[in-house]
mmCIF file of C-alpha atoms and ligand atoms in Angstrom:
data_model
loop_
_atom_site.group_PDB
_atom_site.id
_atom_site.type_symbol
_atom_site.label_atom_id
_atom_site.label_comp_id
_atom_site.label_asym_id
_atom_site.label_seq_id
_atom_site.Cartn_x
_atom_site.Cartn_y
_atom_site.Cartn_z
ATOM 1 C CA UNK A 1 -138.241 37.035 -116.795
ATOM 2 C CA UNK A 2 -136.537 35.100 -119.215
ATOM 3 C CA UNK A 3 -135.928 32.051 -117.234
ATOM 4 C CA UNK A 4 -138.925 30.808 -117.965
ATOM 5 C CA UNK A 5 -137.578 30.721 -121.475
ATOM 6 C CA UNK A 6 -134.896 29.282 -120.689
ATOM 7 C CA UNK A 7 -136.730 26.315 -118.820
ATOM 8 C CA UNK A 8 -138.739 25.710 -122.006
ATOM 9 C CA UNK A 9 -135.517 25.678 -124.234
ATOM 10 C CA UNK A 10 -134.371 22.866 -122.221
ATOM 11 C CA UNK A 11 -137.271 21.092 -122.330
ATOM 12 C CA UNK A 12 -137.100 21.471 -126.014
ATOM 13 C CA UNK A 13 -133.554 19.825 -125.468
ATOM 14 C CA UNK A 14 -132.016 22.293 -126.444
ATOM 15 C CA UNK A 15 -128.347 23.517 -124.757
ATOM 16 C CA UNK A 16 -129.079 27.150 -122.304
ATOM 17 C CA UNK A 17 -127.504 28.698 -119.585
ATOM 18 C CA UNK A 18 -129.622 31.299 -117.936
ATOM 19 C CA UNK A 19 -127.437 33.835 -116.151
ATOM 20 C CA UNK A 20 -129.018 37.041 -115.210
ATOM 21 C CA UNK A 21 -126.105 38.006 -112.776
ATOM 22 C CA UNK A 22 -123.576 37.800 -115.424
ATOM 23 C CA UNK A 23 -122.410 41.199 -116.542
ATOM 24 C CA UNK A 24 -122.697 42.232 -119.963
ATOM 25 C CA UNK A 25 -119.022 41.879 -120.831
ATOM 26 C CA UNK A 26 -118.522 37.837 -118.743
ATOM 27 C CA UNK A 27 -121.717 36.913 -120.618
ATOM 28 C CA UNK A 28 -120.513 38.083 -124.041
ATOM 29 C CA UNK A 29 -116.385 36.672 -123.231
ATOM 30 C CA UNK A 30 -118.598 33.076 -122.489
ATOM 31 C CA UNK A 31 -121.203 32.867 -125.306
ATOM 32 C CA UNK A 32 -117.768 33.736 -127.544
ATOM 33 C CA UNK A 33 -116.167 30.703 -126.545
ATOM 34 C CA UNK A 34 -118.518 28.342 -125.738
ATOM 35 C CA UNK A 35 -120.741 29.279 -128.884
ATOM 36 C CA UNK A 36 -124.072 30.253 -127.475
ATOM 37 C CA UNK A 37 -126.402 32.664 -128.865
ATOM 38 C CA UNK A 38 -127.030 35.751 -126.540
ATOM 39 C CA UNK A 39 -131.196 35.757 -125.825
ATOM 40 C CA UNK A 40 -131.994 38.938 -124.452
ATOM 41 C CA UNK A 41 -134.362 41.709 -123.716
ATOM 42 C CA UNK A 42 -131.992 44.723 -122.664
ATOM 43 C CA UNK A 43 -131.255 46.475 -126.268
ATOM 44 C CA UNK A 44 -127.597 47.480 -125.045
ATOM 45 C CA UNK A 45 -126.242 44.171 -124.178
ATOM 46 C CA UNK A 46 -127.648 42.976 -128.235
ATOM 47 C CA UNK A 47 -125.681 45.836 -129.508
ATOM 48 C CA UNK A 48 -122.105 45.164 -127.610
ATOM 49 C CA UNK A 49 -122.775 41.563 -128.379
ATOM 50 C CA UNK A 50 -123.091 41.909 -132.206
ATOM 51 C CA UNK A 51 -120.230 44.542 -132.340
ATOM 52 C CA UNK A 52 -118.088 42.161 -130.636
ATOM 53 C CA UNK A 53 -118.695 39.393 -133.091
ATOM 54 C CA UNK A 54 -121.106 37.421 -130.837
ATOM 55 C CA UNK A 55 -124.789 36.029 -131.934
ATOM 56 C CA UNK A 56 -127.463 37.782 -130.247
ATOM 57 C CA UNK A 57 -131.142 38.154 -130.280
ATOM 58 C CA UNK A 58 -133.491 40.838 -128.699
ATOM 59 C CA UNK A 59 -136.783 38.949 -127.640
ATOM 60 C CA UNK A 60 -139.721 41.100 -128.337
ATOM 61 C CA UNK A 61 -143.207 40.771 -126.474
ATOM 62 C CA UNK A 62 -144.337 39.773 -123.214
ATOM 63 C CA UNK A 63 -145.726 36.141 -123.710
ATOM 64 C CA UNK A 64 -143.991 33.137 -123.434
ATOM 65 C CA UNK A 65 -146.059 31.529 -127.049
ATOM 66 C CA UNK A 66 -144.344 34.751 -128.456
ATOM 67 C CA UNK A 67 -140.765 33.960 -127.436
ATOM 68 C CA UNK A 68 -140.703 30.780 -128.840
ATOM 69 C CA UNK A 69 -142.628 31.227 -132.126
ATOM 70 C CA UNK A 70 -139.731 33.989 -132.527
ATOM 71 C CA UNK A 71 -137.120 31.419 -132.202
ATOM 72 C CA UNK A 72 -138.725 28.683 -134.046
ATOM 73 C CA UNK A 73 -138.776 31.150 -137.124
ATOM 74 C CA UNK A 74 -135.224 32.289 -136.565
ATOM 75 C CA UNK A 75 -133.098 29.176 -135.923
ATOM 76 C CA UNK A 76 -135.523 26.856 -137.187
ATOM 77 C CA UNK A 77 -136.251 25.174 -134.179
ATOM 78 C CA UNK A 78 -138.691 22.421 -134.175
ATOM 79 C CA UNK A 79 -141.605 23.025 -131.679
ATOM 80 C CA UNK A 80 -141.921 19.522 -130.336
ATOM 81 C CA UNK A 81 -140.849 18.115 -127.072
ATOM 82 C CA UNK A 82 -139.113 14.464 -127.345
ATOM 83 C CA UNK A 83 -138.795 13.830 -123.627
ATOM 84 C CA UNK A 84 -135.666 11.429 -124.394
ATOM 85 C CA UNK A 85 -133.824 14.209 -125.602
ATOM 86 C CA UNK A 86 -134.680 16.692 -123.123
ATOM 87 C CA UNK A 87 -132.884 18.548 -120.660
ATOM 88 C CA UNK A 88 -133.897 19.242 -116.741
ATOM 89 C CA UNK A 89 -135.688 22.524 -116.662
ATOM 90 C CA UNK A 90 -134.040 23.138 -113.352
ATOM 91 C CA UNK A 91 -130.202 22.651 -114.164
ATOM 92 C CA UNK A 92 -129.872 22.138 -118.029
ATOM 93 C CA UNK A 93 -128.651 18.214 -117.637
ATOM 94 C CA UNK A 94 -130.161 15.674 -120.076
ATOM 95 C CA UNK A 95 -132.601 13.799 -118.208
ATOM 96 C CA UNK A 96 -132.413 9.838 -118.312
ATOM 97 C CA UNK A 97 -135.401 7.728 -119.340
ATOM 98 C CA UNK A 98 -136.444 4.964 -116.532
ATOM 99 C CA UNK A 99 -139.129 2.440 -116.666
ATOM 100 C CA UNK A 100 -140.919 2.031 -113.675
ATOM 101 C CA UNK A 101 -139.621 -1.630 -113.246
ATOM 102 C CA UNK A 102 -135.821 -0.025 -112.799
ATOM 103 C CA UNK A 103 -136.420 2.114 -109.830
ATOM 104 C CA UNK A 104 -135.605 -0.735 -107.864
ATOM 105 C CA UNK A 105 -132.305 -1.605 -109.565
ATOM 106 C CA UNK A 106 -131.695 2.581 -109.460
ATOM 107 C CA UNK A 107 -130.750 1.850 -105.805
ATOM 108 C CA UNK A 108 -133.724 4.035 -104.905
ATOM 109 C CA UNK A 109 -136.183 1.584 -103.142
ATOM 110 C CA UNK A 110 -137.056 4.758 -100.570
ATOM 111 C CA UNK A 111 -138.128 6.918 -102.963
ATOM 112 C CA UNK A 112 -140.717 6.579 -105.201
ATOM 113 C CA UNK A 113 -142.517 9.112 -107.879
ATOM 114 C CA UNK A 114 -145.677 10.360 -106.711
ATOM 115 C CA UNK A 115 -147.567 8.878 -109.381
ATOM 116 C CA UNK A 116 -147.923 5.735 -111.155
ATOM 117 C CA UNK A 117 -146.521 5.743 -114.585
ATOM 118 C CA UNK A 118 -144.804 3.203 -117.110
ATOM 119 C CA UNK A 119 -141.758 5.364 -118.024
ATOM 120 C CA UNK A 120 -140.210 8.340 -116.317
ATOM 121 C CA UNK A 121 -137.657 10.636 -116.842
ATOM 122 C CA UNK A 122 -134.990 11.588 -113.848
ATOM 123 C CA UNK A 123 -132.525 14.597 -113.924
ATOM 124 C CA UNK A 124 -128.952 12.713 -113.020
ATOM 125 C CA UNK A 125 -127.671 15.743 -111.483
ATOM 126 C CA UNK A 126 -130.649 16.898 -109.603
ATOM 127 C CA UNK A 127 -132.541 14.349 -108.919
ATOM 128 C CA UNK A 128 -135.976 15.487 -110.195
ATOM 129 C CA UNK A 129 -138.364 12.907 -111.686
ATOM 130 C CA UNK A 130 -140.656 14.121 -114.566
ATOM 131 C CA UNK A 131 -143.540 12.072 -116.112
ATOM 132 C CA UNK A 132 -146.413 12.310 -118.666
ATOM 133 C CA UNK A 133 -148.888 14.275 -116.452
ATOM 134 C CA UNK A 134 -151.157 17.163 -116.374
ATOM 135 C CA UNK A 135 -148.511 19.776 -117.015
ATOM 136 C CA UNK A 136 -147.156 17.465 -119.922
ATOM 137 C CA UNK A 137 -150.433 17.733 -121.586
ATOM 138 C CA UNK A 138 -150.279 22.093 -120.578
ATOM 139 C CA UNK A 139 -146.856 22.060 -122.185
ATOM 140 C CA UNK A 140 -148.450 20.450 -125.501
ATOM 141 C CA UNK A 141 -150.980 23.070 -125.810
ATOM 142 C CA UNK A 142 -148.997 26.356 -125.037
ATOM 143 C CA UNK A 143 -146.351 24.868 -128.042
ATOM 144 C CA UNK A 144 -149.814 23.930 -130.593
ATOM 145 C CA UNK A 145 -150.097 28.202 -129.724
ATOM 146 C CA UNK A 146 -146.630 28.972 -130.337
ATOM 147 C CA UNK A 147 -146.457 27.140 -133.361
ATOM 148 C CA UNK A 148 -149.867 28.689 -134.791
ATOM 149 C CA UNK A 149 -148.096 32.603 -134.077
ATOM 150 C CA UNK A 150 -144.833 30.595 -135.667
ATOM 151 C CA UNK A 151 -147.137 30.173 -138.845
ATOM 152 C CA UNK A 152 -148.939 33.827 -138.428
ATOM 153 C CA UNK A 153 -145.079 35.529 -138.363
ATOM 154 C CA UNK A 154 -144.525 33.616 -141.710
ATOM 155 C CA UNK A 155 -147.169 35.085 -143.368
ATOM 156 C CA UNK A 156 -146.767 38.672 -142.074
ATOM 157 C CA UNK A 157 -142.804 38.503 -143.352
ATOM 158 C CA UNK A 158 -143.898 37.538 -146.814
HETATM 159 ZN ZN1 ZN B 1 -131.711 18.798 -112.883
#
Protein backbone atom coordinates (compact mmCIF):
# COMPACT_ATOMS: atom_id res chain seq x y z
CA UNK A 1 0.00 0.00 0.00
CA UNK A 2 2.75 2.15 0.58
CA UNK A 3 4.43 1.88 -2.69
CA UNK A 4 2.52 4.25 -4.02
CA UNK A 5 4.25 6.47 -1.53
CA UNK A 6 7.14 5.50 -2.28
CA UNK A 7 6.68 6.25 -6.13
CA UNK A 8 5.69 9.81 -5.20
CA UNK A 9 8.83 10.27 -2.90
CA UNK A 10 10.86 9.64 -5.86
CA UNK A 11 9.19 11.76 -7.94
CA UNK A 12 9.70 14.35 -5.34
CA UNK A 13 13.48 13.32 -5.84
CA UNK A 14 13.80 12.25 -2.98
CA UNK A 15 16.16 8.87 -2.05
CA UNK A 16 13.44 5.48 -1.13
CA UNK A 17 13.68 1.98 -1.22
CA UNK A 18 10.37 0.27 -0.96
CA UNK A 19 10.81 -3.23 0.43
CA UNK A 20 7.78 -4.91 1.73
CA UNK A 21 9.50 -8.43 1.78
CA UNK A 22 12.18 -7.29 4.01
CA UNK A 23 11.75 -8.57 7.52
CA UNK A 24 11.51 -6.32 10.30
CA UNK A 25 15.00 -6.94 11.66
CA UNK A 26 17.04 -6.76 7.56
CA UNK A 27 14.98 -3.58 7.11
CA UNK A 28 15.97 -1.99 10.43
CA UNK A 29 20.11 -3.57 10.11
CA UNK A 30 19.78 -1.49 6.38
CA UNK A 31 18.02 1.83 7.20
CA UNK A 32 20.93 1.76 10.22
CA UNK A 33 23.61 1.85 7.86
CA UNK A 34 22.56 3.33 4.95
CA UNK A 35 20.65 6.18 6.93
CA UNK A 36 17.09 5.94 5.79
CA UNK A 37 14.13 6.76 7.73
CA UNK A 38 11.78 3.69 8.36
CA UNK A 39 8.05 4.80 6.71
CA UNK A 40 5.65 2.48 7.95
CA UNK A 41 2.18 1.49 8.82
CA UNK A 42 2.66 -1.75 11.07
CA UNK A 43 3.00 -0.13 14.79
CA UNK A 44 5.52 -3.03 15.84
CA UNK A 45 8.14 -2.61 13.28
CA UNK A 46 8.08 1.68 14.50
CA UNK A 47 8.62 0.47 17.95
CA UNK A 48 11.77 -2.09 17.34
CA UNK A 49 13.00 0.54 14.99
CA UNK A 50 13.12 3.46 17.51
CA UNK A 51 14.38 1.12 20.35
CA UNK A 52 17.12 0.12 18.19
CA UNK A 53 18.26 3.63 17.51
CA UNK A 54 16.77 3.82 13.97
CA UNK A 55 14.39 6.83 12.55
CA UNK A 56 10.99 5.72 12.01
CA UNK A 57 7.62 7.04 11.22
CA UNK A 58 4.08 5.43 11.52
CA UNK A 59 1.96 6.85 8.52
CA UNK A 60 -1.51 7.50 9.66
CA UNK A 61 -4.66 7.62 7.25
CA UNK A 62 -5.65 6.04 4.18
CA UNK A 63 -5.06 8.77 1.43
CA UNK A 64 -2.18 9.35 -0.43
CA UNK A 65 -2.68 13.76 0.02
CA UNK A 66 -2.51 12.58 3.75
CA UNK A 67 0.82 10.75 3.59
CA UNK A 68 2.59 13.38 2.15
CA UNK A 69 1.19 16.46 3.94
CA UNK A 70 2.46 14.26 7.05
CA UNK A 71 5.89 14.23 5.74
CA UNK A 72 6.06 17.65 4.41
CA UNK A 73 5.30 18.83 8.10
CA UNK A 74 7.77 16.42 9.63
CA UNK A 75 10.99 16.61 7.58
CA UNK A 76 10.17 19.70 5.96
CA UNK A 77 9.89 18.49 2.66
CA UNK A 78 9.07 20.82 -0.07
CA UNK A 79 5.89 19.76 -2.02
CA UNK A 80 7.07 20.57 -5.50
CA UNK A 81 8.19 18.32 -8.23
CA UNK A 82 11.46 19.64 -10.22
CA UNK A 83 11.49 16.95 -12.89
CA UNK A 84 15.46 17.48 -13.25
CA UNK A 85 15.92 16.31 -9.93
CA UNK A 86 13.64 13.51 -9.90
CA UNK A 87 13.96 9.97 -9.54
CA UNK A 88 12.18 7.00 -11.75
CA UNK A 89 9.06 6.04 -9.93
CA UNK A 90 9.71 2.52 -11.04
CA UNK A 91 13.40 1.86 -9.77
CA UNK A 92 14.50 4.96 -7.66
CA UNK A 93 17.35 6.11 -10.41
CA UNK A 94 17.60 9.85 -11.20
CA UNK A 95 16.09 10.31 -14.44
CA UNK A 96 18.14 12.27 -17.21
CA UNK A 97 16.70 15.29 -18.99
CA UNK A 98 16.68 14.91 -23.05
CA UNK A 99 15.56 17.33 -25.60
CA UNK A 100 13.76 15.93 -28.27
CA UNK A 101 16.56 16.89 -30.82
CA UNK A 102 19.04 14.23 -28.81
CA UNK A 103 17.07 11.12 -29.26
CA UNK A 104 18.83 10.68 -32.32
CA UNK A 105 22.36 11.11 -30.93
CA UNK A 106 20.90 8.72 -27.76
CA UNK A 107 21.53 5.88 -30.28
CA UNK A 108 17.78 5.29 -30.11
CA UNK A 109 16.54 6.12 -33.71
CA UNK A 110 13.91 2.92 -33.24
CA UNK A 111 12.31 4.13 -30.49
CA UNK A 112 10.54 7.06 -30.12
CA UNK A 113 8.18 8.60 -27.14
CA UNK A 114 4.67 8.34 -27.88
CA UNK A 115 4.12 11.89 -27.86
CA UNK A 116 5.56 14.95 -29.17
CA UNK A 117 7.27 17.04 -26.63
CA UNK A 118 10.34 19.56 -26.43
CA UNK A 119 12.10 17.98 -23.39
CA UNK A 120 11.78 14.58 -21.82
CA UNK A 121 13.00 12.83 -19.07
CA UNK A 122 14.42 8.98 -19.45
CA UNK A 123 15.15 6.57 -16.48
CA UNK A 124 19.02 5.38 -17.37
CA UNK A 125 18.47 2.18 -15.73
CA UNK A 126 15.06 1.35 -16.92
CA UNK A 127 14.52 2.83 -19.76
CA UNK A 128 11.19 4.63 -19.14
CA UNK A 129 10.55 8.01 -20.81
CA UNK A 130 8.41 10.55 -18.81
CA UNK A 131 7.10 13.91 -20.20
CA UNK A 132 4.86 16.91 -19.29
CA UNK A 133 1.46 15.22 -19.95
CA UNK A 134 -1.89 14.64 -18.55
CA UNK A 135 -0.73 12.79 -15.47
CA UNK A 136 1.97 15.63 -14.97
CA UNK A 137 -0.76 18.09 -14.70
CA UNK A 138 -2.84 15.10 -12.10
CA UNK A 139 0.39 14.99 -10.13
CA UNK A 140 0.25 18.99 -9.72
CA UNK A 141 -3.14 18.94 -8.36
CA UNK A 142 -3.09 15.93 -5.86
CA UNK A 143 0.36 17.93 -4.31
CA UNK A 144 -1.83 21.75 -4.44
CA UNK A 145 -4.23 19.08 -1.94
CA UNK A 146 -1.49 17.79 0.02
CA UNK A 147 -0.03 20.96 0.60
CA UNK A 148 -3.51 22.67 1.61
CA UNK A 149 -3.93 19.48 4.55
CA UNK A 150 0.09 20.39 5.02
CA UNK A 151 -1.25 23.98 6.00
CA UNK A 152 -4.60 22.57 7.88
CA UNK A 153 -2.06 20.14 10.22
CA UNK A 154 -0.18 23.45 11.05
CA UNK A 155 -2.93 25.06 12.37
CA UNK A 156 -4.47 22.13 14.31
CA UNK A 157 -0.76 21.62 16.13
CA UNK A 158 -0.74 25.21 17.25
ZN1 LIG B 1 13.72 3.37 -13.82
Amino acid sequence: MLGNLARWLRILGLDTEYLPHEDDDELIERALKEKRIILTRDRGLLERAIKRGASALLIKGERLEVWLAQLARKYGIRLVIDPNKSRCPHCNTLLKHVLASEFEELNMTTWRPPVSKEEYWICPTCKQIYWRGKHFRSILNILKRAKEISKLLDINSR
